Coordinates of C-alpha atoms and ligand atoms in Angstrom, one line a residue:
M155 CA 27.0 3.2 13.5
T156 CA 24.4 1.6 15.5
E157 CA 20.9 1.1 14.0
E158 CA 17.6 -0.5 14.8
V159 CA 17.1 -4.0 13.3
L160 CA 14.7 -6.8 13.3
R161 CA 16.3 -10.1 14.7
I162 CA 14.4 -13.2 13.7
R163 CA 15.2 -16.7 15.0
G164 CA 13.5 -19.0 12.6
G165 CA 12.9 -22.5 11.9
R166 CA 9.7 -23.4 14.1
P167 CA 6.2 -23.6 12.7
L168 CA 3.7 -20.7 13.3
R169 CA 0.6 -21.3 15.2
G170 CA -2.3 -18.9 16.3
E171 CA -4.6 -16.3 15.2
I172 CA -4.1 -12.5 14.6
S173 CA -6.3 -9.8 13.7
V174 CA -5.2 -7.9 10.6
Q175 CA -4.5 -4.2 10.7
G176 CA -6.5 -1.6 8.8
A177 CA -5.4 -0.9 5.2
K178 CA -2.5 1.5 4.8
N179 CA -3.4 2.1 1.3
S180 CA -7.0 3.0 2.0
A181 CA -6.3 5.0 5.2
L182 CA -3.9 7.5 3.4
P183 CA -6.4 8.5 0.6
L184 CA -9.1 8.6 3.1
M185 CA -7.1 11.0 5.4
A186 CA -6.4 13.1 2.3
S187 CA -10.1 13.2 1.3
A188 CA -11.1 14.7 4.8
L189 CA -9.8 17.9 3.0
V190 CA -13.0 17.9 0.8
C191 CA -15.4 17.6 3.5
R192 CA -16.5 20.2 5.9
G193 CA -16.6 19.5 9.5
E194 CA -15.2 16.4 11.4
T195 CA -14.1 13.2 9.9
I196 CA -13.6 10.2 12.1
L197 CA -11.6 7.3 10.9
T198 CA -11.4 4.1 12.7
N199 CA -9.2 1.1 12.2
V200 CA -6.4 3.4 11.0
P201 CA -3.1 1.5 11.5
Q202 CA -0.4 3.3 13.4
L203 CA 2.5 3.6 10.9
T204 CA 5.0 6.1 9.8
D205 CA 3.1 6.8 6.6
V206 CA 0.0 7.6 8.6
Y207 CA 2.0 10.0 10.9
A208 CA 3.4 11.7 7.6
A209 CA -0.1 12.1 6.4
S210 CA -1.4 13.5 9.6
R211 CA 1.6 16.0 9.7
I212 CA 0.7 17.2 6.1
L213 CA -3.0 17.7 7.3
N214 CA -2.0 19.7 10.2
R215 CA 0.5 21.9 8.2
L216 CA -2.4 22.7 5.8
G217 CA -4.6 23.8 8.6
C218 CA -6.7 20.7 9.1
R219 CA -6.4 19.7 12.5
C220 CA -5.7 16.0 12.7
T221 CA -5.3 14.0 16.1
A222 CA -5.0 10.3 16.7
E223 CA -5.9 8.2 19.7
G224 CA -5.2 4.4 19.1
Q225 CA -6.6 3.3 15.8
T226 CA -9.0 6.4 15.7
V227 CA -8.0 9.7 13.8
R228 CA -9.9 12.6 13.9
M229 CA -9.9 15.6 11.3
M230 CA -11.5 18.8 11.5
Q231 CA -11.7 20.8 8.2
N232 CA -12.8 24.4 8.6
G233 CA -11.0 25.9 5.6
L234 CA -7.4 25.6 4.8
E235 CA -4.6 28.0 5.8
T236 CA -2.3 27.1 3.0
S237 CA -2.3 25.1 -0.3
E238 CA 1.3 24.2 -0.1
I239 CA 3.0 20.9 1.0
P240 CA 6.6 21.7 2.0
D241 CA 9.2 19.6 0.2
A242 CA 10.2 17.6 3.3
D243 CA 6.8 16.3 3.7
M244 CA 6.5 15.6 0.0
R245 CA 9.7 13.4 0.2
A246 CA 8.5 11.7 3.4
M247 CA 6.2 9.3 1.3
R248 CA 5.0 8.5 -2.2
S249 CA 1.4 8.9 -1.0
S250 CA 1.9 12.6 -0.4
I251 CA 0.8 12.9 -3.9
M252 CA -2.7 11.9 -2.9
F253 CA -3.2 15.3 -1.5
L254 CA -2.9 16.9 -4.8
G255 CA -6.6 16.3 -6.0
P256 CA -8.2 17.0 -2.5
I257 CA -6.3 20.4 -2.1
L258 CA -7.1 21.5 -5.5
G259 CA -10.7 20.6 -4.8
S260 CA -10.7 22.6 -1.6
T261 CA -8.8 25.6 -2.6
K262 CA -8.6 25.5 -6.4
Q263 CA -4.7 25.7 -6.1
C264 CA -2.0 23.5 -4.9
I265 CA 2.0 23.7 -4.6
L266 CA 4.1 20.7 -4.1
T267 CA 7.2 18.9 -5.2
M268 CA 8.1 15.4 -6.3
P269 CA 6.8 12.8 -3.7
G270 CA 9.4 10.2 -2.2
G271 CA 8.7 6.9 -1.0
C272 CA 9.9 3.3 -2.0
E273 CA 12.2 3.3 -4.8
L274 CA 10.5 0.8 -7.3
G275 CA 11.9 2.5 -10.4
P276 CA 10.7 5.7 -11.9
R277 CA 7.4 6.5 -10.2
P278 CA 6.5 9.5 -12.2
I279 CA 3.4 11.8 -11.5
D280 CA 2.8 12.7 -15.2
L281 CA -0.6 10.9 -15.1
H282 CA -1.8 12.8 -12.0
L283 CA -0.9 16.2 -13.4
E284 CA -2.4 15.2 -16.9
A285 CA -5.7 14.3 -15.1
M286 CA -5.7 17.6 -13.3
R287 CA -5.1 19.5 -16.5
K288 CA -8.1 17.8 -18.1
M289 CA -10.2 19.2 -15.1
G290 CA -9.1 22.8 -15.9
V291 CA -6.0 23.0 -13.8
T292 CA -2.9 25.0 -15.2
I293 CA 0.3 23.6 -14.0
R294 CA 3.9 25.1 -14.3
E295 CA 7.2 24.3 -12.7
E296 CA 9.3 26.9 -10.9
G297 CA 12.5 26.1 -9.2
G298 CA 11.6 22.5 -8.5
R299 CA 8.1 23.4 -7.1
I300 CA 4.9 22.4 -9.1
L301 CA 2.5 25.2 -9.1
C302 CA -1.2 24.1 -9.8
R303 CA -4.1 26.6 -10.1
A304 CA -7.6 26.5 -11.6
E305 CA -10.0 29.3 -12.1
R306 CA -12.8 26.8 -12.1
L307 CA -12.3 23.0 -11.6
T308 CA -14.5 21.3 -14.2
G309 CA -15.7 17.7 -14.7
A310 CA -14.0 15.9 -17.5
H311 CA -13.9 12.6 -19.4
I312 CA -10.6 11.1 -18.5
H313 CA -9.2 7.9 -20.1
L314 CA -6.2 6.6 -18.1
P315 CA -3.6 5.0 -20.4
I316 CA -2.7 2.6 -17.4
P317 CA -5.1 1.9 -14.5
S318 CA -3.1 3.7 -12.0
V319 CA -4.6 3.4 -8.4
G320 CA -3.3 6.7 -7.2
V321 CA -4.5 8.6 -10.2
T322 CA -8.1 7.1 -10.1
E323 CA -8.1 8.2 -6.4
N324 CA -6.8 11.7 -7.1
I325 CA -9.4 12.3 -9.9
I326 CA -12.3 11.1 -7.5
M327 CA -11.1 13.4 -4.7
A328 CA -11.0 16.4 -7.1
A329 CA -14.2 15.6 -9.1
V330 CA -16.4 15.6 -5.9
C331 CA -15.7 19.3 -5.8
A332 CA -15.6 20.0 -9.5
E333 CA -18.5 21.3 -11.6
G334 CA -20.4 18.9 -13.5
E335 CA -19.8 15.1 -14.2
T336 CA -16.3 13.4 -14.4
V337 CA -16.0 10.0 -16.0
V338 CA -13.0 8.0 -15.6
T339 CA -12.3 5.1 -18.0
N340 CA -9.8 2.3 -17.7
A341 CA -9.9 3.2 -14.0
A342 CA -8.2 1.1 -11.5
C343 CA -10.5 -1.4 -9.7
E344 CA -8.5 -2.0 -6.4
P345 CA -10.7 -2.2 -3.2
E346 CA -9.1 0.7 -1.7
I347 CA -10.9 2.8 -4.5
T348 CA -14.3 1.3 -3.6
D349 CA -13.4 2.2 0.1
L350 CA -12.6 5.6 -0.8
A351 CA -15.9 6.1 -2.9
Q352 CA -17.9 4.5 -0.1
Y353 CA -16.7 7.0 2.4
L354 CA -17.1 10.1 0.1
N355 CA -20.6 8.8 -0.8
Q356 CA -21.4 8.5 3.0
C357 CA -20.3 12.3 3.3
G358 CA -22.8 13.3 0.5
A359 CA -20.9 12.7 -2.8
E360 CA -22.3 10.9 -5.8
I361 CA -19.9 8.4 -7.1
A362 CA -20.8 5.4 -9.3
G363 CA -19.1 2.4 -10.6
A364 CA -15.9 2.4 -8.1
G365 CA -14.4 -1.0 -8.3
T366 CA -15.2 -1.2 -12.0
Q367 CA -13.3 0.2 -15.0
T368 CA -15.5 3.2 -15.4
V369 CA -16.2 5.5 -12.4
T370 CA -18.6 8.3 -12.8
V371 CA -18.7 11.3 -10.3
Q372 CA -21.4 14.1 -10.1
G373 CA -19.4 17.0 -8.6
G374 CA -20.5 19.9 -6.6
R375 CA -22.5 18.1 -3.9
P376 CA -21.9 19.6 -0.4
L377 CA -19.8 17.2 1.5
T378 CA -19.8 16.8 5.3
G379 CA -17.4 14.7 7.5
T380 CA -18.6 11.5 8.8
E381 CA -17.4 8.4 10.8
Y382 CA -16.0 5.6 8.7
R383 CA -14.0 2.4 9.4
V384 CA -11.0 1.7 7.2
M385 CA -11.1 -1.6 5.2
P386 CA -8.8 -4.6 6.2
D387 CA -5.3 -4.6 4.8
R388 CA -5.2 -7.3 2.1
I389 CA -1.3 -7.1 1.8
A390 CA -0.7 -7.3 5.6
A391 CA -3.0 -10.4 5.6
M392 CA -1.1 -11.8 2.7
T393 CA 2.1 -11.2 4.7
Y394 CA 1.1 -13.2 7.8
L395 CA -0.2 -16.0 5.4
C396 CA 2.9 -16.2 3.6
A397 CA 4.9 -16.3 6.8
G398 CA 2.7 -19.3 7.8
A399 CA 3.4 -20.9 4.4
A400 CA 7.1 -20.5 4.6
A401 CA 7.5 -21.7 8.2
G402 CA 4.7 -24.2 8.0
G403 CA 2.0 -24.8 10.8
A404 CA -1.4 -23.4 11.1
V405 CA -2.2 -19.6 11.0
C406 CA -5.6 -17.7 11.2
V407 CA -5.9 -14.2 10.0
S408 CA -9.1 -12.6 11.5
D409 CA -10.7 -9.3 10.6
A410 CA -10.0 -9.8 7.0
E411 CA -11.8 -9.4 3.8
P412 CA -11.2 -12.9 2.1
A413 CA -13.0 -11.5 -1.1
H414 CA -10.1 -9.0 -1.7
L415 CA -7.6 -11.9 -1.5
K416 CA -8.9 -14.4 -4.1
S417 CA -5.9 -14.3 -6.5
C418 CA -3.6 -14.6 -3.5
L419 CA -5.4 -17.4 -1.8
S420 CA -5.5 -19.5 -5.0
V421 CA -1.8 -19.2 -5.5
L422 CA -1.2 -20.3 -1.8
E423 CA -3.4 -23.3 -2.6
Q424 CA -1.6 -24.1 -5.7
A425 CA 1.7 -24.0 -3.5
G426 CA 0.1 -26.8 -1.3
C427 CA -1.3 -24.9 1.4
R428 CA -4.9 -25.6 2.7
I429 CA -7.0 -22.6 2.9
G430 CA -10.3 -22.3 4.9
I431 CA -12.6 -19.1 5.0
C432 CA -15.2 -18.5 7.6
G433 CA -16.7 -15.1 7.6
S434 CA -13.8 -12.6 8.0
R435 CA -11.3 -15.4 9.0
I436 CA -8.8 -16.8 6.7
F437 CA -7.2 -20.1 7.8
L438 CA -4.0 -21.4 6.5
D439 CA -2.6 -24.8 7.1
R440 CA 0.7 -26.0 5.7
S441 CA 1.7 -29.3 7.2
G442 CA 3.3 -31.0 4.0
G443 CA 5.9 -29.7 1.7
L444 CA 5.4 -26.7 -0.6
R445 CA 5.1 -27.1 -4.5
N446 CA 6.5 -24.4 -6.6
I447 CA 4.1 -22.2 -8.7
R448 CA 4.8 -22.7 -12.3
Y449 CA 4.2 -19.1 -13.3
I450 CA 2.7 -15.8 -11.6
R451 CA 2.3 -12.5 -13.2
T452 CA 1.6 -9.2 -11.4
M453 CA -1.5 -7.6 -12.6
P454 CA -3.9 -4.9 -11.7
Y455 CA -6.7 -5.9 -9.5
P456 CA -8.3 -8.5 -9.5
G457 CA -5.1 -10.0 -10.7
F458 CA -2.2 -11.0 -8.6
P459 CA -1.0 -7.8 -6.7
T460 CA 2.5 -6.4 -7.3
D461 CA 2.6 -5.7 -3.4
A462 CA 2.4 -9.4 -2.8
Q463 CA 5.0 -10.3 -5.3
A464 CA 8.0 -10.4 -3.0
L465 CA 5.9 -12.2 -0.3
I466 CA 5.1 -15.2 -2.7
A467 CA 8.8 -15.3 -3.7
A468 CA 9.7 -15.9 -0.1
V469 CA 7.4 -18.9 -0.1
M470 CA 8.6 -20.1 -3.5
S471 CA 12.1 -20.1 -2.2
T472 CA 11.7 -23.3 -0.4
A473 CA 9.0 -25.0 -2.6
K474 CA 9.7 -28.1 -4.6
G475 CA 10.5 -27.4 -8.2
T476 CA 10.9 -24.4 -10.2
G477 CA 8.7 -21.3 -10.5
V478 CA 8.6 -18.1 -12.5
I479 CA 7.4 -14.6 -11.5
E480 CA 6.9 -11.7 -13.8
E481 CA 6.6 -8.3 -12.5
T482 CA 4.4 -6.0 -15.0
I483 CA 3.6 -3.1 -12.7
F484 CA 6.8 -1.6 -11.4
E485 CA 10.4 -1.7 -12.8
S486 CA 12.5 -2.0 -9.9
R487 CA 10.7 -4.4 -7.7
F488 CA 13.3 -7.2 -7.6
K489 CA 15.8 -5.7 -5.4
Y490 CA 15.0 -7.9 -2.2
L491 CA 15.8 -11.1 -4.4
G492 CA 19.6 -10.5 -3.9
E493 CA 19.0 -10.4 -0.2
L494 CA 16.9 -13.6 -0.4
M495 CA 19.9 -15.1 -2.1
R496 CA 22.0 -14.2 0.9
M497 CA 19.7 -16.5 2.9
G498 CA 20.5 -19.4 0.4
A499 CA 17.7 -19.1 -2.1
D500 CA 18.3 -20.0 -5.7
I501 CA 17.0 -17.2 -8.0
R502 CA 18.0 -16.1 -11.4
V503 CA 16.6 -12.6 -12.6
T504 CA 16.4 -11.3 -16.3
G505 CA 14.7 -8.0 -16.7
R506 CA 11.4 -8.3 -15.0
T507 CA 11.2 -12.0 -14.8
A508 CA 12.8 -14.1 -11.8
V509 CA 13.2 -17.8 -11.9
I510 CA 13.1 -19.4 -8.4
A511 CA 14.5 -23.0 -8.0
G512 CA 13.3 -24.0 -4.6
V513 CA 16.0 -25.2 -2.0
P514 CA 15.2 -27.5 0.9
K515 CA 15.8 -24.8 3.5
L516 CA 16.9 -21.1 3.8
H517 CA 19.4 -20.1 6.5
G518 CA 19.8 -16.9 8.5
A519 CA 21.8 -14.1 7.2
V520 CA 22.4 -10.3 7.7
V521 CA 20.0 -8.8 4.9
T522 CA 18.7 -5.4 4.2
A523 CA 14.9 -4.4 3.3
P524 CA 15.3 -2.5 0.1
D525 CA 11.6 -1.3 0.2
L526 CA 8.4 -1.9 2.2
R527 CA 7.1 -5.2 0.6
G528 CA 10.7 -6.6 0.0
G529 CA 11.4 -6.1 3.7
A530 CA 8.2 -8.0 4.6
A531 CA 9.1 -10.7 2.3
L532 CA 12.5 -11.0 4.0
A533 CA 10.9 -11.4 7.3
A534 CA 8.5 -13.9 6.1
A535 CA 11.4 -15.9 4.7
A536 CA 13.4 -15.5 7.9
V537 CA 10.6 -17.3 10.3
G538 CA 11.0 -20.2 8.0
A539 CA 14.6 -20.2 7.8
E540 CA 17.2 -22.0 10.1
G541 CA 19.1 -19.7 12.4
E542 CA 19.1 -16.1 13.0
T543 CA 18.3 -13.4 10.4
V544 CA 19.1 -9.9 11.0
I545 CA 17.0 -7.5 8.8
R546 CA 18.2 -3.9 8.3
G547 CA 16.4 -0.9 6.8
L548 CA 13.5 -1.4 9.2
H549 CA 12.2 2.1 8.4
H550 CA 10.9 0.6 5.2
I551 CA 8.8 -2.0 7.2
D552 CA 7.5 0.5 9.9
R553 CA 6.0 2.6 6.8
G554 CA 3.4 -0.3 6.3
Y555 CA 3.1 -2.5 9.2
E556 CA 1.8 -1.9 12.8
D557 CA 3.5 -3.9 15.6
F558 CA 5.3 -6.3 13.2
A559 CA 7.2 -8.0 15.8
R560 CA 4.5 -8.5 18.3
V561 CA 2.0 -9.9 15.6
F562 CA 4.5 -12.2 14.7
N563 CA 5.4 -13.3 18.1
S564 CA 1.7 -13.9 18.8
L565 CA 2.0 -16.5 16.1
G566 CA 4.8 -18.2 18.0
A567 CA 7.5 -16.7 16.0
N568 CA 10.7 -15.3 17.7
V569 CA 11.1 -11.7 16.4
E570 CA 12.6 -8.9 18.2
R571 CA 13.7 -5.3 17.6
G572 CA 17.3 -4.9 18.6
S573 CA 20.4 -2.8 17.8
F574 CA 23.1 -3.7 15.2
S575 CA 26.5 -2.2 14.7
A576 CA 27.4 -2.1 11.1
Ligands
LIG11 C1 -0.6 2.0 -5.2 C2 -0.3 1.5 -4.0 C3 1.0 0.6 -4.1 C4 0.8 -0.5 -5.1 C5 0.2 0.2 -6.5 C6 -0.1 -0.8 -7.5 C7 -1.0 3.2 -2.5 C8 -0.7 4.3 -1.4 N1 0.0 2.6 -3.1 O1 0.5 3.0 -5.7 O2 1.1 -0.1 -2.8 O3 2.0 -1.1 -5.3 O4 -0.8 0.9 -6.3 O5 -1.1 -1.6 -7.1 O6 -2.1 2.9 -2.7 N2 2.4 5.6 -13.1 C9 2.8 6.4 -14.1 N3 2.6 7.9 -13.9 C10 1.9 8.3 -12.9 C11 1.4 7.5 -12.0 C12 1.7 6.0 -12.1 O7 3.6 6.2 -14.9 O8 1.5 9.6 -12.8 C13 3.0 4.2 -13.3 C14 3.8 3.7 -12.2 O9 5.1 4.0 -12.2 C15 3.6 2.3 -12.1 C16 1.9 2.3 -12.7 O10 1.7 3.5 -13.2 O11 4.4 1.7 -13.2 C17 1.0 1.8 -11.6 O12 1.1 2.7 -10.4 P1 0.0 3.3 -9.5 O13 -1.2 2.4 -9.8 O14 -0.3 4.7 -9.9 O15 0.6 2.9 -8.1 P2 0.3 4.0 -6.9 O16 -0.9 4.5 -6.9 O17 1.6 4.9 -6.7

């Protein structure tokens, strides 16, 4: 069988400047929240990705007309035709669960099934459902479908047992339509939540505290669509910086938000990279050898992001000395390590801890992206490796990166999409 793959001929330093795409993890909840705003929402800086196309499909099925032209997405909400998301759309991506809060907010009912997406271990939706229950929604399961309905959507005090990004966003999107005040404590503080709150406030909502552990929403304000620019993608920025660190050279990532990347940039500095910041541009210079990072632990924002865990492992693979990574957010986020080992990395894994002993060089191999960020990490490793790497499972990478090969090539890498016969 022939499949589309990435072919990467590595081993030469990267040099140049790229503009970072808009954030996938912000664009998706922003698109979903168009459902709670009357009239037209225009989002700019939306990356062209398969996850964005999936969100657009869901909106159109619901009766919210969604069209895209380049990085501009327009959505027109004049009342929904249905409150049900078909199973095939739910399975297309994990973020389909982001539609639960806004559909309930808009129509007081919602029918869906379990979402799909990257397999990072059990990614339940119990906390999403529990939060909606607290806001007056009754939920029952019937033949694999989850039926949610509320007579009245009411504000509530919701304490999250873990600071889930998606649950915080879903609560905010439902709460702007609920009667009265909602207070979320132990809320996630990720910048994408601040972006969502800023957008909704621009539409007329009253949300305070986004970006802190306590978010307060005064519900019931009339919301009207607006024009809004999606924030820069901090993980895509980190991807190209890590590729620069792995391959050596000098890379500039522009149109970024350096403040969102503090923990990532400090780790890259510890590894021996020189980092410079000028406005929205981040410069990385790696002319000498890399030093390994003694210990990294993934944590909710502002800690080191789980989404950058695989990327930093690619850098650590050829850094002098031994480093340790502990993954605390998702259970199965080490699948890519076996693929890095095919490229010559020396890694030992026990449970949620990986011990990486740096080797002088990685070499090309045929590897498979097990998930989105694992796939990006393999590409970052491959541009620094000697010889040709073939990356299979390209659909994972396409979920999150716009023009992946072109962006790499504008930094002087040799990356092309090609076919591969297994
Ligand atoms: C979002 C990001 C993802 C990132 C993650 C953590 C989007 C589209 N995706 O995912 O890229 O890796 O934040 O920064 O923004 N959990 C439950 N029950 C639930 C919901 C979550 O147990 O109902 C658990 C998860 O299994 C995980 C933890 O909570 O162990 C954190 O996940 P969460 O913050 O919800 O991640 P997502 O919002 O899915």
